[in-house]
Amino acid sequence: MEYEVVVGMEVHVEIDTKSKVFCACSTNFHAPPNTNVCPICLGMPGVLPVLNRGMVEATVAVGLALNCTISRWSKMDRKNYFYPDLAKNYQISQYDLPLCHDGWMEINLDGTTKRIGITRAHMEEDTARNVHTIGVAESGVDFNRCGVPLLEIVTEPDIRSAQEAFEYLTRLKQLLQYLNVSDCNMEEGSLRAEANISIRPVGTEKFGVKTEVKNVASFSGVQKAIDYEIVRQRQVLEEGGTVVQETRGWDAAKGVTFSQRSKESAHDYRYFPEPDLVPVIVDEAWEKRIRESLPELPRARKQRFQDSYSLKPYDAGVLTASKAMADYFEAVVTAGAQPKPAANWIMVELQALLTEHKQELEDCKVTSASLAAMIGLIDDGTISGKIAKDVLIEMFDSGRDPKAIVTEKGLVQISDTAELEQIARDVLAANAGPVADFKAGKEKAFGFLVGQMMKATKGKGNPKIVNDILRNALSRV
Ligand SMILES: [Zn+2]
């Protein structure tokens, strides 16, 4: 029997507000354990939470970017359960009235555009972090994270492959970064993705029993976990068994999912309205103000890059993949570089250096102004494109100005025709064979002779002048 996979995603994102969602404690991730705490986030009796306005605004911004309806009236609820990382024994979340609902996001795969429905995006608080140290008989709890604003984004079961899930997560992260609401750092847990996965015979409507795969550290891990679950669930069904509804973990080293616990249902949590918080009312005027303050989003920016800079769709897509890269590109162009060479240098040479050194563009020493200056040196004939690659490596390592590097290392290209003519004569005299080949009509020999000239000038010969002089010299042989 042929099966198809049905996937819904749940993503938790920590929102970058300065203070926590219900108290004034800092959200700084790098503070020493249990230093960003107060009676409210430690869940002491009798304290009163106050909702962070910044969290409401960030949630509405994300909701609008995801084409959601924004609730005029919503509320916070208590989700009751016990866990050592939850001092109150309940988490403040949103149950039946989420702030944002019924939206969609487009993904693009192999040239086909598809809409993934967004069921809801709601506000809640993060829990504390349990710290288990190998070889130590006790565990610690760090309450710094308890009460950090958390946004949960839930999709409809619209995803039909592991690849679509990967694409959805990539687009969502891109959107959140453009909105500047979270650093989306998966290693620090700022963004956590869970996949609800089931399979059903192709052509049937009824959903199969789903498993929820949690605690996956990367998007590619999610993709692999889904592919693994498809095979595992099919095997269970084909052997006449039934898939158990449960939460499964992902073992990245072994490449397998494993059973963690049976899945709770909503009624297990005994949700009820949070009596200590007033309802959240977002009127039309407030929603409008947030909508008007939204930055240019990835799709619009990609289109503008095609229109304003005459870039190909592929190049515009690469350059707008992250906000940091799009900003960098525009800064290089503003600093005087032509869009096309600026795009090429960023996407090819600079990107290769970043990948090689596992560095982020934000930490790169090559400033937009110095890259523009380097491209300028190629334009005005000071250096060749080939030499520029070496200059860029030097700039990448030291952060120095390209002009200073070129002057110091004597990299200015040779455009002096008399000097190049002499070198051409020497090269022709030393390479009688290839010269004869060229004369016999073998154009390939010309390339070899150009190579010899570049070698003789240590790569500094102005390529265009070298070509002209060499052709000229050959015509006189
Ligand atoms: Zn606090």
CSV table of C-alpha atoms in Angstrom, one decimal, residues 23-373:
chain,number,residue,atom,x,y,z
A,23,CYS,CA,8.0,40.5,35.7
A,24,ALA,CA,10.9,43.0,35.4
A,25,CYS,CA,13.7,40.4,35.4
A,26,SER,CA,16.3,40.5,32.6
A,27,THR,CA,16.0,37.9,29.8
A,28,ASN,CA,19.8,37.9,29.3
A,29,PHE,CA,20.8,34.3,28.4
A,30,HIS,CA,24.4,34.6,29.5
A,31,ALA,CA,23.8,35.7,33.1
A,32,PRO,CA,25.1,33.3,35.9
A,33,PRO,CA,22.4,30.8,37.0
A,34,ASN,CA,19.5,32.0,39.2
A,35,THR,CA,20.6,35.7,39.1
A,36,ASN,CA,17.7,36.9,36.9
A,37,VAL,CA,14.9,35.9,39.3
A,38,CYS,CA,12.3,37.5,41.5
A,39,PRO,CA,9.3,36.4,43.6
A,40,ILE,CA,7.1,36.5,40.5
A,41,CYS,CA,9.1,34.3,38.2
A,42,LEU,CA,10.0,32.0,41.1
A,43,GLY,CA,6.3,31.5,41.6
A,44,MET,CA,6.0,32.7,45.2
A,45,PRO,CA,2.5,32.8,46.7
A,46,GLY,CA,0.6,36.0,46.5
A,47,VAL,CA,2.6,37.7,43.8
A,48,LEU,CA,0.9,39.3,40.8
A,49,PRO,CA,2.1,39.0,37.2
A,50,VAL,CA,1.9,41.9,34.8
A,51,LEU,CA,1.9,41.2,31.0
A,52,ASN,CA,4.8,42.7,29.1
A,53,ARG,CA,3.5,45.1,26.4
A,54,GLY,CA,6.5,44.3,24.2
A,55,MET,CA,5.5,40.7,24.0
A,56,VAL,CA,2.0,41.5,22.9
A,57,GLU,CA,3.4,43.8,20.2
A,58,ALA,CA,5.9,41.2,19.0
A,59,THR,CA,3.2,38.5,18.8
A,60,VAL,CA,0.9,40.8,16.9
A,61,ALA,CA,3.7,41.6,14.5
A,62,VAL,CA,4.4,37.9,13.9
A,63,GLY,CA,0.7,37.2,13.5
A,64,LEU,CA,0.3,39.9,10.9
A,65,ALA,CA,3.4,38.7,9.0
A,66,LEU,CA,1.8,35.2,9.0
A,67,ASN,CA,-1.5,36.6,7.7
A,68,CYS,CA,-3.3,35.8,10.9
A,69,THR,CA,-6.5,37.3,12.3
A,70,ILE,CA,-5.6,39.3,15.4
A,71,SER,CA,-8.0,38.7,18.3
A,72,ARG,CA,-9.6,41.9,19.5
A,73,TRP,CA,-10.1,40.2,22.9
A,74,SER,CA,-8.0,37.3,24.2
A,75,LYS,CA,-6.9,36.1,27.6
A,76,MET,CA,-4.2,34.2,29.4
A,77,ASP,CA,-4.8,30.7,30.9
A,78,ARG,CA,-3.2,28.4,33.4
A,79,LYS,CA,-1.9,25.1,32.0
A,80,ASN,CA,-1.5,22.9,35.1
A,81,TYR,CA,1.2,20.3,35.4
A,82,PHE,CA,4.1,19.5,37.7
A,83,TYR,CA,7.7,19.5,36.7
A,84,PRO,CA,10.8,20.6,38.6
A,85,ASP,CA,11.4,23.4,36.1
A,86,LEU,CA,8.0,25.0,36.9
A,87,ALA,CA,7.9,26.5,40.3
A,88,LYS,CA,4.2,27.5,40.2
A,89,ASN,CA,3.0,24.1,39.0
A,90,TYR,CA,1.3,25.8,36.1
A,91,GLN,CA,2.5,27.6,33.0
A,92,ILE,CA,0.7,30.8,32.0
A,93,SER,CA,-0.3,30.3,28.4
A,94,GLN,CA,-3.2,30.8,26.1
A,95,TYR,CA,-5.8,28.1,25.6
A,96,ASP,CA,-9.0,28.6,23.7
A,97,LEU,CA,-8.5,32.3,22.7
A,98,PRO,CA,-5.0,32.7,21.2
A,99,LEU,CA,-3.9,36.3,20.3
A,100,CYS,CA,-3.4,35.3,16.6
A,101,HIS,CA,-5.2,32.7,14.6
A,102,ASP,CA,-6.1,31.4,11.1
A,103,GLY,CA,-3.1,32.6,9.0
A,104,TRP,CA,-0.9,31.1,6.4
A,105,MET,CA,2.6,31.2,5.1
A,106,GLU,CA,3.9,30.4,1.6
A,107,ILE,CA,6.7,28.0,1.0
A,108,ASN,CA,8.4,27.3,-2.3
A,109,LEU,CA,9.7,23.9,-3.3
A,110,ASP,CA,11.0,22.9,-6.8
A,111,GLY,CA,9.3,26.0,-8.3
A,112,THR,CA,5.9,25.2,-6.8
A,113,THR,CA,4.3,27.5,-4.2
A,114,LYS,CA,2.3,26.1,-1.4
A,115,ARG,CA,0.4,27.6,1.5
A,116,ILE,CA,0.9,26.2,5.0
A,117,GLY,CA,-2.0,27.1,7.2
A,118,ILE,CA,-1.2,28.7,10.6
A,119,THR,CA,-3.7,27.5,13.2
A,120,ARG,CA,-2.6,29.9,15.9
A,121,ALA,CA,0.2,31.9,17.4
A,122,HIS,CA,-0.1,32.4,21.2
A,123,MET,CA,1.8,33.9,24.1
A,124,GLU,CA,3.2,32.0,27.0
A,125,GLU,CA,6.1,31.8,29.4
A,126,ASP,CA,9.2,29.7,29.1
A,127,THR,CA,10.0,27.3,31.9
A,128,ALA,CA,13.3,27.1,33.9
A,129,ARG,CA,16.1,25.0,32.6
A,130,ASN,CA,17.1,21.7,34.2
A,131,VAL,CA,20.8,21.2,34.2
A,132,HIS,CA,22.1,17.6,34.5
A,133,THR,CA,25.8,17.2,34.8
A,134,ILE,CA,27.3,13.8,33.8
A,135,GLY,CA,28.9,12.1,36.8
A,136,VAL,CA,27.2,14.4,39.4
A,137,ALA,CA,24.5,12.8,41.5
A,138,GLU,CA,22.2,15.8,41.6
A,139,SER,CA,20.6,18.1,39.0
A,140,GLY,CA,20.4,21.9,39.1
A,141,VAL,CA,17.5,24.1,38.0
A,142,ASP,CA,18.3,27.5,36.5
A,143,PHE,CA,15.3,29.8,36.9
A,144,ASN,CA,16.8,32.6,34.7
A,145,ARG,CA,14.8,31.1,31.8
A,146,CYS,CA,11.6,30.8,33.7
A,147,GLY,CA,9.2,33.6,32.5
A,148,VAL,CA,11.1,34.4,29.3
A,149,PRO,CA,8.4,35.3,26.8
A,150,LEU,CA,7.7,32.4,24.5
A,151,LEU,CA,5.6,32.5,21.3
A,152,GLU,CA,4.2,29.2,20.1
A,153,ILE,CA,3.3,29.0,16.4
A,154,VAL,CA,1.2,26.0,15.3
A,155,THR,CA,0.5,25.0,11.7
A,156,GLU,CA,-2.4,23.0,10.3
A,157,PRO,CA,-1.5,19.5,9.2
A,158,ASP,CA,-0.7,20.7,5.8
A,159,ILE,CA,2.9,19.5,5.4
A,160,ARG,CA,3.3,16.5,3.2
A,161,SER,CA,7.1,15.7,3.3
A,162,ALA,CA,10.2,16.2,5.4
A,163,GLN,CA,11.5,18.6,2.8
A,164,GLU,CA,8.4,20.8,3.1
A,165,ALA,CA,8.9,20.8,6.8
A,166,PHE,CA,12.5,21.9,6.4
A,167,GLU,CA,11.4,24.7,4.0
A,168,TYR,CA,8.6,25.8,6.3
A,169,LEU,CA,11.1,26.1,9.2
A,170,THR,CA,13.6,27.9,7.1
A,171,ARG,CA,11.0,30.5,5.9
A,172,LEU,CA,9.6,30.9,9.4
A,173,LYS,CA,13.0,31.6,10.9
A,174,GLN,CA,13.8,34.0,8.1
A,175,LEU,CA,10.6,35.9,8.8
A,176,LEU,CA,11.2,36.1,12.5
A,177,GLN,CA,14.7,37.4,11.9
A,178,TYR,CA,13.4,40.0,9.5
A,179,LEU,CA,10.8,41.1,12.1
A,180,ASN,CA,13.7,41.3,14.6
A,181,VAL,CA,11.7,39.6,17.4
A,182,SER,CA,14.1,36.8,18.2
A,183,ASP,CA,17.7,35.8,17.5
A,184,CYS,CA,16.3,32.3,16.6
A,185,ASN,CA,19.5,30.7,18.1
A,186,MET,CA,18.7,27.0,18.1
A,187,GLU,CA,21.8,26.1,20.2
A,188,GLU,CA,20.7,28.4,23.0
A,189,GLY,CA,17.1,27.1,22.7
A,190,SER,CA,15.7,30.4,21.4
A,191,LEU,CA,13.9,28.4,18.7
A,192,ARG,CA,12.6,24.9,19.2
A,193,ALA,CA,10.7,22.9,16.6
A,194,GLU,CA,8.4,19.9,17.2
A,195,ALA,CA,6.8,17.8,14.5
A,196,ASN,CA,3.5,15.9,14.7
A,197,ILE,CA,3.8,13.1,12.3
A,198,SER,CA,1.3,10.5,11.0
A,199,ILE,CA,0.9,8.5,7.9
A,200,ARG,CA,-2.3,7.4,6.0
A,201,PRO,CA,-3.0,5.4,2.9
A,202,VAL,CA,-2.9,7.7,-0.2
A,203,GLY,CA,-6.4,8.8,-1.2
A,204,THR,CA,-7.9,8.5,2.3
A,205,GLU,CA,-9.0,11.4,4.4
A,206,LYS,CA,-8.8,10.1,7.9
A,207,PHE,CA,-5.6,11.0,9.8
A,208,GLY,CA,-3.5,8.2,11.2
A,209,VAL,CA,-2.3,8.2,14.8
A,210,LYS,CA,0.4,10.8,15.2
A,211,THR,CA,3.7,10.8,17.1
A,212,GLU,CA,5.3,14.1,18.3
A,213,VAL,CA,9.0,14.4,17.8
A,214,LYS,CA,10.6,16.8,20.3
A,215,ASN,CA,14.0,18.2,21.2
A,216,VAL,CA,15.5,18.2,17.8
A,217,ALA,CA,18.5,20.6,17.7
A,218,SER,CA,18.5,21.5,14.0
A,219,PHE,CA,16.1,21.9,11.0
A,220,SER,CA,18.0,19.1,9.2
A,221,GLY,CA,17.5,17.0,12.3
A,222,VAL,CA,13.7,17.6,12.0
A,223,GLN,CA,13.9,16.6,8.3
A,224,LYS,CA,15.7,13.4,9.1
A,225,ALA,CA,13.4,12.6,12.1
A,226,ILE,CA,10.3,12.9,9.8
A,227,ASP,CA,11.8,10.6,7.2
A,228,TYR,CA,12.7,8.1,9.9
A,229,GLU,CA,9.2,8.2,11.4
A,230,ILE,CA,7.6,7.6,7.9
A,231,VAL,CA,9.6,4.4,7.6
A,232,ARG,CA,9.0,3.3,11.2
A,233,GLN,CA,5.3,4.0,11.2
A,234,ARG,CA,4.8,2.2,7.8
A,235,GLN,CA,6.7,-0.8,9.2
A,236,VAL,CA,4.5,-0.9,12.3
A,237,LEU,CA,1.3,-0.8,10.1
A,238,GLU,CA,2.5,-3.3,7.6
A,239,GLU,CA,3.3,-5.7,10.4
A,240,GLY,CA,-0.3,-5.4,11.5
A,241,GLY,CA,0.5,-3.2,14.6
A,242,THR,CA,-0.8,0.1,15.6
A,243,VAL,CA,1.1,3.4,15.9
A,244,VAL,CA,1.0,4.6,19.6
A,245,GLN,CA,0.3,8.2,20.3
A,246,GLU,CA,3.4,9.4,22.1
A,247,THR,CA,6.2,11.9,22.4
A,248,ARG,CA,9.4,10.7,20.8
A,249,GLY,CA,12.9,12.1,21.1
A,250,TRP,CA,15.5,12.3,18.3
A,251,ASP,CA,18.9,10.7,18.7
A,252,ALA,CA,21.0,12.6,16.2
A,253,ALA,CA,24.0,10.3,16.6
A,254,LYS,CA,22.1,7.1,15.9
A,255,GLY,CA,19.7,8.8,13.5
A,256,VAL,CA,16.6,7.2,15.2
A,257,THR,CA,13.6,8.4,17.1
A,258,PHE,CA,12.8,6.8,20.5
A,259,SER,CA,9.8,6.7,22.8
A,260,GLN,CA,9.8,9.2,25.7
A,261,ARG,CA,6.4,9.3,27.1
A,262,SER,CA,2.7,8.8,26.2
A,263,LYS,CA,1.2,12.0,24.9
A,264,GLU,CA,-1.0,14.1,27.1
A,265,SER,CA,-4.3,15.5,25.9
A,266,ALA,CA,-5.5,19.0,26.5
A,267,HIS,CA,-7.9,17.8,29.2
A,268,ASP,CA,-5.0,16.4,31.2
A,269,TYR,CA,-3.8,20.0,31.9
A,270,ARG,CA,-7.0,21.3,33.5
A,271,TYR,CA,-6.7,24.6,31.8
A,272,PHE,CA,-8.6,27.5,33.3
A,273,PRO,CA,-8.4,31.3,32.9
A,274,GLU,CA,-5.6,33.0,34.7
A,275,PRO,CA,-7.4,35.1,37.4
A,276,ASP,CA,-4.4,37.4,38.1
A,277,LEU,CA,-4.3,38.9,34.6
A,278,VAL,CA,-6.7,41.2,32.8
A,279,PRO,CA,-7.9,40.3,29.3
A,280,VAL,CA,-5.7,41.3,26.3
A,281,ILE,CA,-7.5,43.8,24.1
A,282,VAL,CA,-5.9,44.8,20.9
A,283,ASP,CA,-8.1,47.4,19.2
A,284,GLU,CA,-8.0,48.3,15.5
A,285,ALA,CA,-5.8,51.4,16.1
A,286,TRP,CA,-3.2,49.4,18.0
A,287,GLU,CA,-3.2,46.7,15.3
A,288,LYS,CA,-2.8,49.4,12.6
A,289,ARG,CA,0.1,51.0,14.4
A,290,ILE,CA,1.9,47.6,14.6
A,291,ARG,CA,1.1,46.8,10.9
A,292,GLU,CA,2.5,50.2,9.8
A,293,SER,CA,5.7,49.6,11.8
A,294,LEU,CA,6.4,46.2,10.2
A,295,PRO,CA,9.7,46.1,8.3
A,296,GLU,CA,10.0,45.1,4.6
A,297,LEU,CA,9.5,41.3,4.7
A,298,PRO,CA,11.6,38.7,2.7
A,299,ARG,CA,9.3,38.3,-0.2
A,300,ALA,CA,8.9,42.0,-0.9
A,301,ARG,CA,12.6,42.6,-0.4
A,302,LYS,CA,13.5,39.9,-2.9
A,303,GLN,CA,11.2,41.4,-5.5
A,304,ARG,CA,12.6,44.9,-4.9
A,305,PHE,CA,16.2,43.5,-5.3
A,306,GLN,CA,15.1,42.1,-8.7
A,307,ASP,CA,13.4,45.4,-9.7
A,308,SER,CA,15.9,48.0,-8.3
A,309,TYR,CA,19.2,46.2,-8.9
A,310,SER,CA,18.3,44.1,-11.9
A,311,LEU,CA,19.3,40.9,-10.1
A,312,LYS,CA,18.2,37.5,-11.2
A,313,PRO,CA,15.6,35.9,-9.0
A,314,TYR,CA,18.1,33.3,-7.8
A,315,ASP,CA,20.6,35.9,-6.8
A,316,ALA,CA,17.9,38.1,-5.1
A,317,GLY,CA,16.8,35.0,-3.2
A,318,VAL,CA,20.3,34.2,-1.9
A,319,LEU,CA,20.9,37.8,-0.9
A,320,THR,CA,17.6,38.1,0.9
A,321,ALA,CA,17.8,34.7,2.6
A,322,SER,CA,19.0,36.5,5.8
A,323,LYS,CA,18.3,40.0,6.8
A,324,ALA,CA,21.9,40.4,7.7
A,325,MET,CA,23.1,39.6,4.2
A,326,ALA,CA,20.4,41.7,2.5
A,327,ASP,CA,21.4,44.7,4.7
A,328,TYR,CA,25.1,44.1,4.0
A,329,PHE,CA,24.5,44.0,0.2
A,330,GLU,CA,22.6,47.2,0.2
A,331,ALA,CA,25.3,48.9,2.3
A,332,VAL,CA,28.0,47.8,-0.2
A,333,VAL,CA,25.9,49.3,-3.0
A,334,THR,CA,25.2,52.5,-1.0
A,335,ALA,CA,29.0,52.7,-0.5
A,336,GLY,CA,29.4,53.0,-4.3
A,337,ALA,CA,29.7,49.5,-5.7
A,338,GLN,CA,27.7,48.4,-8.8
A,339,PRO,CA,25.0,45.9,-7.7
A,340,LYS,CA,26.0,43.0,-10.0
A,341,PRO,CA,29.7,42.8,-8.9
A,342,ALA,CA,28.7,43.5,-5.3
A,343,ALA,CA,26.2,40.6,-5.4
A,344,ASN,CA,28.9,38.2,-6.9
A,345,TRP,CA,31.6,39.1,-4.5
A,346,ILE,CA,29.3,38.6,-1.5
A,347,MET,CA,27.6,35.4,-2.7
A,348,VAL,CA,30.7,33.7,-4.0
A,349,GLU,CA,34.1,34.8,-2.5
A,350,LEU,CA,32.9,36.3,0.8
A,351,GLN,CA,30.4,33.5,1.4
A,352,ALA,CA,33.1,30.9,0.8
A,353,LEU,CA,35.4,32.5,3.3
A,354,LEU,CA,32.6,32.7,5.9
A,355,THR,CA,31.7,29.0,5.4
A,356,GLU,CA,35.4,28.0,5.5
A,357,HIS,CA,35.9,29.8,8.8
A,358,LYS,CA,32.4,28.9,10.2
A,359,GLN,CA,31.8,32.6,10.7
A,360,GLU,CA,28.6,34.7,10.6
A,361,LEU,CA,28.4,37.7,8.4
A,362,GLU,CA,27.6,39.8,11.5
A,363,ASP,CA,31.1,38.9,12.9
A,364,CYS,CA,32.9,39.5,9.6
A,365,LYS,CA,35.8,42.0,9.6
A,366,VAL,CA,35.2,43.0,5.9
A,367,THR,CA,33.0,46.0,6.3
A,368,SER,CA,30.6,47.0,3.6
A,369,ALA,CA,32.6,50.1,2.9
A,370,SER,CA,35.9,48.2,2.5
A,371,LEU,CA,34.3,45.7,0.2
A,372,ALA,CA,32.9,48.5,-2.0
A,373,ALA,CA,36.4,50.1,-2.0
